[in-house]
Amino acid sequence: MRYRNPVVRGFYPDPSVCRADGRYYMVCSSFQFFPGVPLFESSDLINWTQIGHCLTRKSQVMLEGAGSSAGVYAATIRYCDGVFYMVTTNTSVGKNFYITTTDIRGEWSEPIYVEQGGIDPSLYFEDGHAYFMSNGVDDNGKPAIIQCEIDINTGEKLTLSRAVWNGAGGRYLESPHLYKIGGSYYIMAAEGGTEYGHMIVYGRGDSLWGPFENYPRNPVLTNRDLGGYTIQGVGHGDLVQSPTGEWFMVHLGFRQTDMWMPYHHLGREVCMTPVRFGEDGWFTCGNNGTTEQEYEINSDIPQNIRNVYTFANTSPDVEWCYLRHPDTSKYELSSECFVLRAGEHTLDDVASPTFIGIRQMDFRGTAEVEVTVDCGEAGLTMFMDENHHYDLMLRSSADGCEAILKLNIGDVKHEQFAVPVSSCRVRLSVELDNLSYTFRVIDGDRVIQCGSAQTRYLSSEVAGGFTGVFIGLFAQKNGCTALFADFRTEYR
């Protein structure tokens, strides 16, 4: 059976995976969006279902004032003695912490903080001991991948933080993980920055404290030299073994908009690449160290790709997200409609405007919703961050309603199109394409073409940061109350 990458589409970066009770569980970064750290489940590593989030309460994560691509960075998930552990960094407070649960579908604990710096923390368990690893600076001032032993019940450090590995010589050493396989310890990390030069490197040693000998052919996985290839930026991986003994690497990658257009706006997505161990104990990955879009594996389970998202087949607590901590009194969400009430903030603010969004999952398709407003502004936004978003909306005033297309690109905020409509209830539609978005409004029997805008201006290469585009619903200004109905996003 063949499967196709990415195995999870859209902005779900920095994947980490564990196996428990015959199933697999995966977490990803969430940055300034809430709830935080999306959580997935799978029985086969190919078909993943989001079952919720790990950070669901304000007490677990501070996001106030967190700019775009700040907040919650890369997470690691591990399972030991009946307990799940999710460990991550909140850059808004500059601290590493972990939370726990014995019920993967239930609530997670309050944070347990570890006084070790850096980002991208990971946990390793052995013989009743717990070890905490991150990139950063050790207690002697040495930058490296650093590690300490901790009391897993309290987070207290039981040893100094020690430098254990300096990687393979690339810049931005990050996302370390430690494994014991076949009697040897393997340490794996990413280098090159989470961009076109991204890569995965590893080393091997006889002690969990090192020294580690670098794999002679590092990097073990990278697409940095594959010009004109769709999947780029491959890095930040985690190893996992199937019940049949096969090894795979779950890692991030992004799809550029066209073979020769080095822009990506869907965000960093989840890919999976086969791993093979040699007789010498070293492992290789993919096709001569690169990730392909398709792989043949030993499985008879087909890959099911979900292409339709509606209010009825999604959950506000699962697929949908807010910006930072929302004022929940401003939202009434059901399987039939969403009612949003404007607060004091707009989409341009580093705050929590009245906004709820679902990730754009693929290049081509349509996103549509019927919106009714009583005053102010409300509509559909293709949202990258507070400085980069395209808004198709209704604006209500004493003179009636008009449909507006507003383009926000950096410091330029321009109302590209405005036309009166017959009522304050219309259908908003966005045609999705890899290179552009095309906007239209259906006003009764009239179809109003509002123009188009290029996707590149919502890309990470233009906007910066580490996130991806959301298809968002919003209400703002003048105490606006908006009713959204018949939402549908369909990919093709």
Short mmCIF file of N, CA and C in Angstrom, two decimals, residues 333-468:
data_model
loop_
_atom_site.label_atom_id
_atom_site.label_comp_id
_atom_site.label_asym_id
_atom_site.label_seq_id
_atom_site.Cartn_x
_atom_site.Cartn_y
_atom_site.Cartn_z
N LEU A 333 -21.35 28.60 19.93
CA LEU A 333 -20.91 27.71 18.87
C LEU A 333 -21.71 26.41 18.90
N SER A 334 -22.27 26.04 17.76
CA SER A 334 -23.04 24.80 17.67
C SER A 334 -22.73 24.13 16.35
N SER A 335 -23.31 22.97 16.13
CA SER A 335 -23.09 22.25 14.88
C SER A 335 -23.86 22.86 13.73
N GLU A 336 -24.70 23.84 14.01
CA GLU A 336 -25.50 24.49 12.96
C GLU A 336 -25.01 25.90 12.62
N CYS A 337 -24.56 26.64 13.63
CA CYS A 337 -24.13 28.00 13.38
C CYS A 337 -23.17 28.47 14.46
N PHE A 338 -22.39 29.49 14.13
CA PHE A 338 -21.53 30.18 15.09
C PHE A 338 -22.05 31.61 15.21
N VAL A 339 -22.23 32.07 16.45
CA VAL A 339 -22.57 33.47 16.71
C VAL A 339 -21.37 34.12 17.39
N LEU A 340 -20.87 35.21 16.79
CA LEU A 340 -19.70 35.92 17.30
C LEU A 340 -20.08 37.35 17.62
N ARG A 341 -19.63 37.82 18.79
CA ARG A 341 -19.88 39.20 19.20
C ARG A 341 -18.55 39.93 19.31
N ALA A 342 -18.47 41.07 18.68
CA ALA A 342 -17.22 41.82 18.64
C ALA A 342 -16.83 42.34 20.02
N GLY A 343 -15.52 42.35 20.27
CA GLY A 343 -14.99 42.98 21.45
C GLY A 343 -14.25 44.25 21.07
N GLU A 344 -13.31 44.64 21.89
CA GLU A 344 -12.60 45.90 21.64
C GLU A 344 -11.46 45.75 20.64
N HIS A 345 -11.08 44.51 20.30
CA HIS A 345 -9.91 44.31 19.46
C HIS A 345 -10.29 43.91 18.04
N THR A 346 -9.38 44.18 17.10
CA THR A 346 -9.55 43.79 15.71
C THR A 346 -8.49 42.75 15.34
N LEU A 347 -8.57 42.25 14.12
CA LEU A 347 -7.59 41.28 13.64
C LEU A 347 -6.18 41.84 13.58
N ASP A 348 -6.05 43.15 13.60
CA ASP A 348 -4.73 43.79 13.50
C ASP A 348 -4.02 43.88 14.84
N ASP A 349 -4.68 43.50 15.92
CA ASP A 349 -4.12 43.69 17.26
C ASP A 349 -3.40 42.43 17.76
N VAL A 350 -2.37 42.64 18.57
CA VAL A 350 -1.72 41.53 19.28
C VAL A 350 -2.51 41.31 20.56
N ALA A 351 -3.66 40.69 20.40
CA ALA A 351 -4.59 40.50 21.50
C ALA A 351 -5.47 39.31 21.13
N SER A 352 -6.69 39.27 21.66
CA SER A 352 -7.62 38.20 21.30
C SER A 352 -8.88 38.81 20.73
N PRO A 353 -8.86 39.12 19.43
CA PRO A 353 -10.08 39.61 18.79
C PRO A 353 -11.12 38.50 18.74
N THR A 354 -12.35 38.85 18.41
CA THR A 354 -13.38 37.83 18.24
C THR A 354 -13.11 37.12 16.91
N PHE A 355 -12.47 35.98 17.01
CA PHE A 355 -11.96 35.23 15.86
C PHE A 355 -11.94 33.76 16.23
N ILE A 356 -12.36 32.92 15.30
CA ILE A 356 -12.20 31.49 15.45
C ILE A 356 -11.86 30.93 14.07
N GLY A 357 -10.84 30.09 14.01
CA GLY A 357 -10.36 29.66 12.70
C GLY A 357 -10.03 28.19 12.64
N ILE A 358 -10.00 27.70 11.42
CA ILE A 358 -9.63 26.33 11.14
C ILE A 358 -8.50 26.37 10.11
N ARG A 359 -7.53 25.50 10.24
CA ARG A 359 -6.36 25.56 9.37
C ARG A 359 -6.71 25.30 7.91
N GLN A 360 -6.04 26.05 7.01
CA GLN A 360 -6.13 25.71 5.60
C GLN A 360 -5.30 24.45 5.38
N MET A 361 -5.93 23.41 4.82
CA MET A 361 -5.31 22.09 4.75
C MET A 361 -4.63 21.79 3.42
N ASP A 362 -5.06 22.46 2.37
CA ASP A 362 -4.49 22.15 1.05
C ASP A 362 -4.57 23.37 0.16
N PHE A 363 -3.93 23.27 -1.02
CA PHE A 363 -3.83 24.43 -1.88
C PHE A 363 -5.15 24.78 -2.56
N ARG A 364 -5.83 23.78 -3.10
CA ARG A 364 -6.96 24.04 -3.99
C ARG A 364 -8.28 23.63 -3.36
N GLY A 365 -9.30 24.49 -3.52
CA GLY A 365 -10.61 24.19 -2.99
C GLY A 365 -11.43 25.46 -2.86
N THR A 366 -12.45 25.39 -2.03
CA THR A 366 -13.30 26.56 -1.76
C THR A 366 -13.60 26.64 -0.27
N ALA A 367 -13.75 27.86 0.22
CA ALA A 367 -14.20 28.11 1.59
C ALA A 367 -15.37 29.07 1.50
N GLU A 368 -16.52 28.68 2.11
CA GLU A 368 -17.72 29.49 2.00
C GLU A 368 -18.46 29.52 3.33
N VAL A 369 -19.17 30.63 3.57
CA VAL A 369 -20.02 30.74 4.76
C VAL A 369 -21.06 31.83 4.51
N GLU A 370 -22.23 31.63 5.08
CA GLU A 370 -23.25 32.67 5.06
C GLU A 370 -23.11 33.51 6.33
N VAL A 371 -23.10 34.83 6.20
CA VAL A 371 -22.93 35.70 7.35
C VAL A 371 -24.04 36.74 7.40
N THR A 372 -24.51 36.99 8.61
CA THR A 372 -25.50 38.03 8.87
C THR A 372 -24.95 38.95 9.95
N VAL A 373 -24.98 40.28 9.71
CA VAL A 373 -24.46 41.22 10.69
C VAL A 373 -25.54 42.24 11.06
N ASP A 374 -25.41 42.77 12.28
CA ASP A 374 -26.34 43.82 12.69
C ASP A 374 -25.68 45.20 12.67
N CYS A 375 -24.37 45.23 12.88
CA CYS A 375 -23.61 46.48 12.83
C CYS A 375 -22.13 46.10 12.77
N GLY A 376 -21.26 47.07 12.58
CA GLY A 376 -19.84 46.78 12.57
C GLY A 376 -19.41 45.95 11.38
N GLU A 377 -18.39 45.09 11.58
CA GLU A 377 -17.80 44.32 10.49
C GLU A 377 -17.70 42.85 10.90
N ALA A 378 -17.94 41.96 9.94
CA ALA A 378 -17.79 40.53 10.18
C ALA A 378 -17.60 39.84 8.85
N GLY A 379 -16.87 38.73 8.91
CA GLY A 379 -16.66 38.02 7.66
C GLY A 379 -15.71 36.87 7.77
N LEU A 380 -15.10 36.59 6.61
CA LEU A 380 -14.21 35.45 6.41
C LEU A 380 -12.82 36.00 6.15
N THR A 381 -11.82 35.49 6.85
CA THR A 381 -10.46 35.98 6.68
C THR A 381 -9.51 34.84 6.38
N MET A 382 -8.59 35.08 5.47
CA MET A 382 -7.46 34.18 5.26
C MET A 382 -6.33 34.78 6.10
N PHE A 383 -6.07 34.17 7.26
CA PHE A 383 -5.30 34.82 8.31
C PHE A 383 -3.97 34.13 8.53
N MET A 384 -2.87 34.87 8.30
CA MET A 384 -1.53 34.39 8.64
C MET A 384 -1.08 34.95 9.99
N ASP A 385 -1.16 36.26 10.15
CA ASP A 385 -0.88 36.90 11.43
C ASP A 385 -1.53 38.27 11.43
N GLU A 386 -1.32 39.03 12.50
CA GLU A 386 -2.03 40.32 12.62
C GLU A 386 -1.63 41.33 11.54
N ASN A 387 -0.51 41.11 10.87
CA ASN A 387 -0.07 42.03 9.82
C ASN A 387 -0.27 41.48 8.42
N HIS A 388 -0.70 40.23 8.31
CA HIS A 388 -0.82 39.60 7.00
C HIS A 388 -2.11 38.76 6.97
N HIS A 389 -3.17 39.35 6.44
CA HIS A 389 -4.44 38.65 6.31
C HIS A 389 -5.30 39.32 5.25
N TYR A 390 -6.13 38.52 4.59
CA TYR A 390 -7.06 39.01 3.58
C TYR A 390 -8.47 38.83 4.13
N ASP A 391 -9.26 39.92 4.19
CA ASP A 391 -10.57 39.90 4.84
C ASP A 391 -11.68 40.18 3.83
N LEU A 392 -12.57 39.21 3.66
CA LEU A 392 -13.79 39.40 2.88
C LEU A 392 -14.91 39.55 3.88
N MET A 393 -15.57 40.72 3.91
CA MET A 393 -16.47 40.98 5.04
C MET A 393 -17.65 41.84 4.63
N LEU A 394 -18.62 41.83 5.54
CA LEU A 394 -19.75 42.76 5.47
C LEU A 394 -19.53 43.89 6.46
N ARG A 395 -19.82 45.10 6.03
CA ARG A 395 -19.77 46.25 6.93
C ARG A 395 -21.15 46.88 6.97
N SER A 396 -21.67 47.00 8.18
CA SER A 396 -23.01 47.55 8.35
C SER A 396 -22.92 48.96 8.93
N SER A 397 -23.72 49.85 8.40
CA SER A 397 -23.78 51.22 8.91
C SER A 397 -25.22 51.71 8.77
N ALA A 398 -25.44 52.97 9.14
CA ALA A 398 -26.78 53.55 9.04
C ALA A 398 -27.25 53.63 7.59
N ASP A 399 -26.31 53.60 6.66
CA ASP A 399 -26.67 53.69 5.24
C ASP A 399 -26.89 52.33 4.60
N GLY A 400 -26.79 51.26 5.38
CA GLY A 400 -26.97 49.92 4.82
C GLY A 400 -25.70 49.11 4.91
N CYS A 401 -25.64 48.03 4.16
CA CYS A 401 -24.49 47.14 4.20
C CYS A 401 -23.71 47.18 2.89
N GLU A 402 -22.41 46.98 3.02
CA GLU A 402 -21.58 46.84 1.84
C GLU A 402 -20.61 45.70 2.04
N ALA A 403 -20.23 45.06 0.93
CA ALA A 403 -19.24 43.99 0.95
C ALA A 403 -17.87 44.61 0.69
N ILE A 404 -16.90 44.19 1.50
CA ILE A 404 -15.55 44.77 1.46
C ILE A 404 -14.52 43.66 1.27
N LEU A 405 -13.54 43.89 0.44
CA LEU A 405 -12.33 43.06 0.42
C LEU A 405 -11.18 43.93 0.87
N LYS A 406 -10.60 43.58 2.01
CA LYS A 406 -9.49 44.34 2.57
C LYS A 406 -8.24 43.48 2.59
N LEU A 407 -7.15 43.99 2.03
CA LEU A 407 -5.88 43.28 2.00
C LEU A 407 -4.92 43.92 3.00
N ASN A 408 -4.37 43.10 3.88
CA ASN A 408 -3.45 43.56 4.92
C ASN A 408 -2.11 42.88 4.70
N ILE A 409 -1.13 43.64 4.23
CA ILE A 409 0.20 43.09 3.92
C ILE A 409 1.23 43.97 4.58
N GLY A 410 1.74 43.55 5.72
CA GLY A 410 2.68 44.37 6.46
C GLY A 410 2.03 45.67 6.91
N ASP A 411 2.68 46.77 6.59
CA ASP A 411 2.16 48.07 6.98
C ASP A 411 1.10 48.61 6.01
N VAL A 412 0.86 47.90 4.93
CA VAL A 412 -0.11 48.34 3.93
C VAL A 412 -1.45 47.66 4.22
N LYS A 413 -2.46 48.45 4.51
CA LYS A 413 -3.80 47.93 4.77
C LYS A 413 -4.76 48.66 3.85
N HIS A 414 -5.24 47.93 2.84
CA HIS A 414 -5.95 48.61 1.75
C HIS A 414 -7.28 47.94 1.49
N GLU A 415 -8.35 48.78 1.41
CA GLU A 415 -9.65 48.28 1.01
C GLU A 415 -9.67 48.18 -0.51
N GLN A 416 -9.49 46.96 -0.98
CA GLN A 416 -9.32 46.70 -2.40
C GLN A 416 -10.62 46.82 -3.19
N PHE A 417 -11.74 46.53 -2.50
CA PHE A 417 -13.02 46.46 -3.20
C PHE A 417 -14.12 46.76 -2.21
N ALA A 418 -15.12 47.51 -2.64
CA ALA A 418 -16.29 47.78 -1.81
C ALA A 418 -17.49 47.98 -2.72
N VAL A 419 -18.62 47.35 -2.35
CA VAL A 419 -19.82 47.48 -3.16
C VAL A 419 -21.03 47.33 -2.24
N PRO A 420 -22.07 48.16 -2.42
CA PRO A 420 -23.30 47.99 -1.62
C PRO A 420 -23.97 46.66 -1.94
N VAL A 421 -24.58 46.06 -0.92
CA VAL A 421 -25.35 44.82 -1.10
C VAL A 421 -26.78 45.07 -0.64
N SER A 422 -27.67 44.18 -1.06
CA SER A 422 -29.10 44.42 -0.85
C SER A 422 -29.55 44.17 0.57
N SER A 423 -28.79 43.35 1.32
CA SER A 423 -29.16 43.08 2.70
C SER A 423 -27.91 42.79 3.50
N CYS A 424 -28.09 42.68 4.81
CA CYS A 424 -26.95 42.38 5.68
C CYS A 424 -26.82 40.88 5.93
N ARG A 425 -27.29 40.09 4.98
CA ARG A 425 -27.05 38.65 4.97
C ARG A 425 -26.64 38.23 3.57
N VAL A 426 -25.40 37.75 3.45
CA VAL A 426 -24.88 37.33 2.16
C VAL A 426 -24.04 36.06 2.37
N ARG A 427 -23.64 35.48 1.25
CA ARG A 427 -22.74 34.34 1.30
C ARG A 427 -21.37 34.79 0.81
N LEU A 428 -20.34 34.50 1.62
CA LEU A 428 -18.97 34.85 1.28
C LEU A 428 -18.25 33.60 0.78
N SER A 429 -17.45 33.75 -0.26
CA SER A 429 -16.80 32.60 -0.87
C SER A 429 -15.38 32.96 -1.28
N VAL A 430 -14.46 32.03 -1.00
CA VAL A 430 -13.07 32.19 -1.41
C VAL A 430 -12.67 30.96 -2.20
N GLU A 431 -12.22 31.18 -3.42
CA GLU A 431 -11.66 30.10 -4.23
C GLU A 431 -10.18 29.99 -3.90
N LEU A 432 -9.77 28.79 -3.46
CA LEU A 432 -8.39 28.57 -3.05
C LEU A 432 -7.59 27.99 -4.20
N ASP A 433 -6.42 28.55 -4.40
CA ASP A 433 -5.49 28.03 -5.40
C ASP A 433 -4.09 28.14 -4.83
N ASN A 434 -3.15 27.42 -5.39
CA ASN A 434 -1.80 27.46 -4.83
C ASN A 434 -1.16 28.84 -4.94
N LEU A 435 -1.51 29.62 -5.96
CA LEU A 435 -0.88 30.92 -6.16
C LEU A 435 -1.75 32.10 -5.79
N SER A 436 -3.06 31.91 -5.65
CA SER A 436 -3.92 33.06 -5.37
C SER A 436 -5.21 32.64 -4.68
N TYR A 437 -5.84 33.62 -4.04
CA TYR A 437 -7.19 33.50 -3.50
C TYR A 437 -8.09 34.39 -4.35
N THR A 438 -9.27 33.88 -4.73
CA THR A 438 -10.24 34.66 -5.49
C THR A 438 -11.50 34.80 -4.66
N PHE A 439 -11.97 36.03 -4.50
CA PHE A 439 -13.04 36.34 -3.55
C PHE A 439 -14.33 36.72 -4.29
N ARG A 440 -15.46 36.25 -3.76
CA ARG A 440 -16.74 36.65 -4.33
C ARG A 440 -17.80 36.68 -3.23
N VAL A 441 -18.87 37.41 -3.49
CA VAL A 441 -20.00 37.53 -2.57
C VAL A 441 -21.26 37.16 -3.34
N ILE A 442 -22.08 36.30 -2.74
CA ILE A 442 -23.36 35.94 -3.34
C ILE A 442 -24.45 36.71 -2.58
N ASP A 443 -25.05 37.67 -3.26
CA ASP A 443 -26.07 38.55 -2.70
C ASP A 443 -27.40 38.25 -3.38
N GLY A 444 -28.16 37.31 -2.79
CA GLY A 444 -29.38 36.87 -3.45
C GLY A 444 -29.04 36.16 -4.74
N ASP A 445 -29.57 36.66 -5.86
CA ASP A 445 -29.28 36.07 -7.17
C ASP A 445 -28.04 36.67 -7.82
N ARG A 446 -27.44 37.64 -7.17
CA ARG A 446 -26.30 38.34 -7.77
C ARG A 446 -24.99 37.77 -7.24
N VAL A 447 -24.06 37.46 -8.14
CA VAL A 447 -22.71 37.02 -7.76
C VAL A 447 -21.75 38.18 -8.03
N ILE A 448 -21.13 38.65 -6.95
CA ILE A 448 -20.25 39.81 -7.04
C ILE A 448 -18.80 39.33 -7.00
N GLN A 449 -18.07 39.56 -8.07
CA GLN A 449 -16.65 39.20 -8.11
C GLN A 449 -15.85 40.33 -7.46
N CYS A 450 -15.13 39.98 -6.40
CA CYS A 450 -14.45 41.01 -5.60
C CYS A 450 -12.96 41.12 -5.89
N GLY A 451 -12.41 40.23 -6.70
CA GLY A 451 -11.00 40.31 -7.01
C GLY A 451 -10.22 39.16 -6.40
N SER A 452 -8.91 39.23 -6.54
CA SER A 452 -8.04 38.16 -6.05
C SER A 452 -6.81 38.75 -5.39
N ALA A 453 -6.07 37.90 -4.69
CA ALA A 453 -4.83 38.32 -4.02
C ALA A 453 -3.88 37.13 -4.00
N GLN A 454 -2.60 37.40 -4.09
CA GLN A 454 -1.61 36.33 -4.19
C GLN A 454 -1.35 35.68 -2.82
N THR A 455 -1.20 34.38 -2.83
CA THR A 455 -0.90 33.65 -1.60
C THR A 455 0.49 33.98 -1.07
N ARG A 456 1.40 34.37 -1.93
CA ARG A 456 2.78 34.58 -1.49
C ARG A 456 2.88 35.64 -0.38
N TYR A 457 1.95 36.59 -0.36
CA TYR A 457 2.03 37.65 0.65
C TYR A 457 1.52 37.19 2.01
N LEU A 458 0.97 35.98 2.07
CA LEU A 458 0.64 35.36 3.35
C LEU A 458 1.60 34.22 3.67
N SER A 459 2.70 34.13 2.96
CA SER A 459 3.66 33.05 3.15
C SER A 459 4.63 33.36 4.28
N SER A 460 5.29 32.33 4.78
CA SER A 460 6.32 32.53 5.80
C SER A 460 7.49 33.32 5.26
N GLU A 461 7.76 33.20 3.96
CA GLU A 461 8.88 33.94 3.38
C GLU A 461 8.63 35.44 3.39
N VAL A 462 7.36 35.86 3.34
CA VAL A 462 7.02 37.28 3.39
C VAL A 462 6.67 37.70 4.81
N ALA A 463 5.77 36.97 5.45
CA ALA A 463 5.28 37.35 6.77
C ALA A 463 6.28 37.05 7.88
N GLY A 464 7.16 36.05 7.64
CA GLY A 464 8.04 35.59 8.71
C GLY A 464 7.30 34.64 9.63
N GLY A 465 8.01 34.14 10.64
CA GLY A 465 7.36 33.32 11.65
C GLY A 465 7.26 31.86 11.26
N PHE A 466 6.51 31.13 12.08
CA PHE A 466 6.49 29.67 12.01
C PHE A 466 5.09 29.09 11.87
N THR A 467 4.10 29.90 11.56
CA THR A 467 2.72 29.43 11.54
C THR A 467 2.26 29.22 10.10
N GLY A 468 0.96 29.07 9.89
CA GLY A 468 0.38 28.89 8.57
C GLY A 468 -0.99 29.56 8.51
#
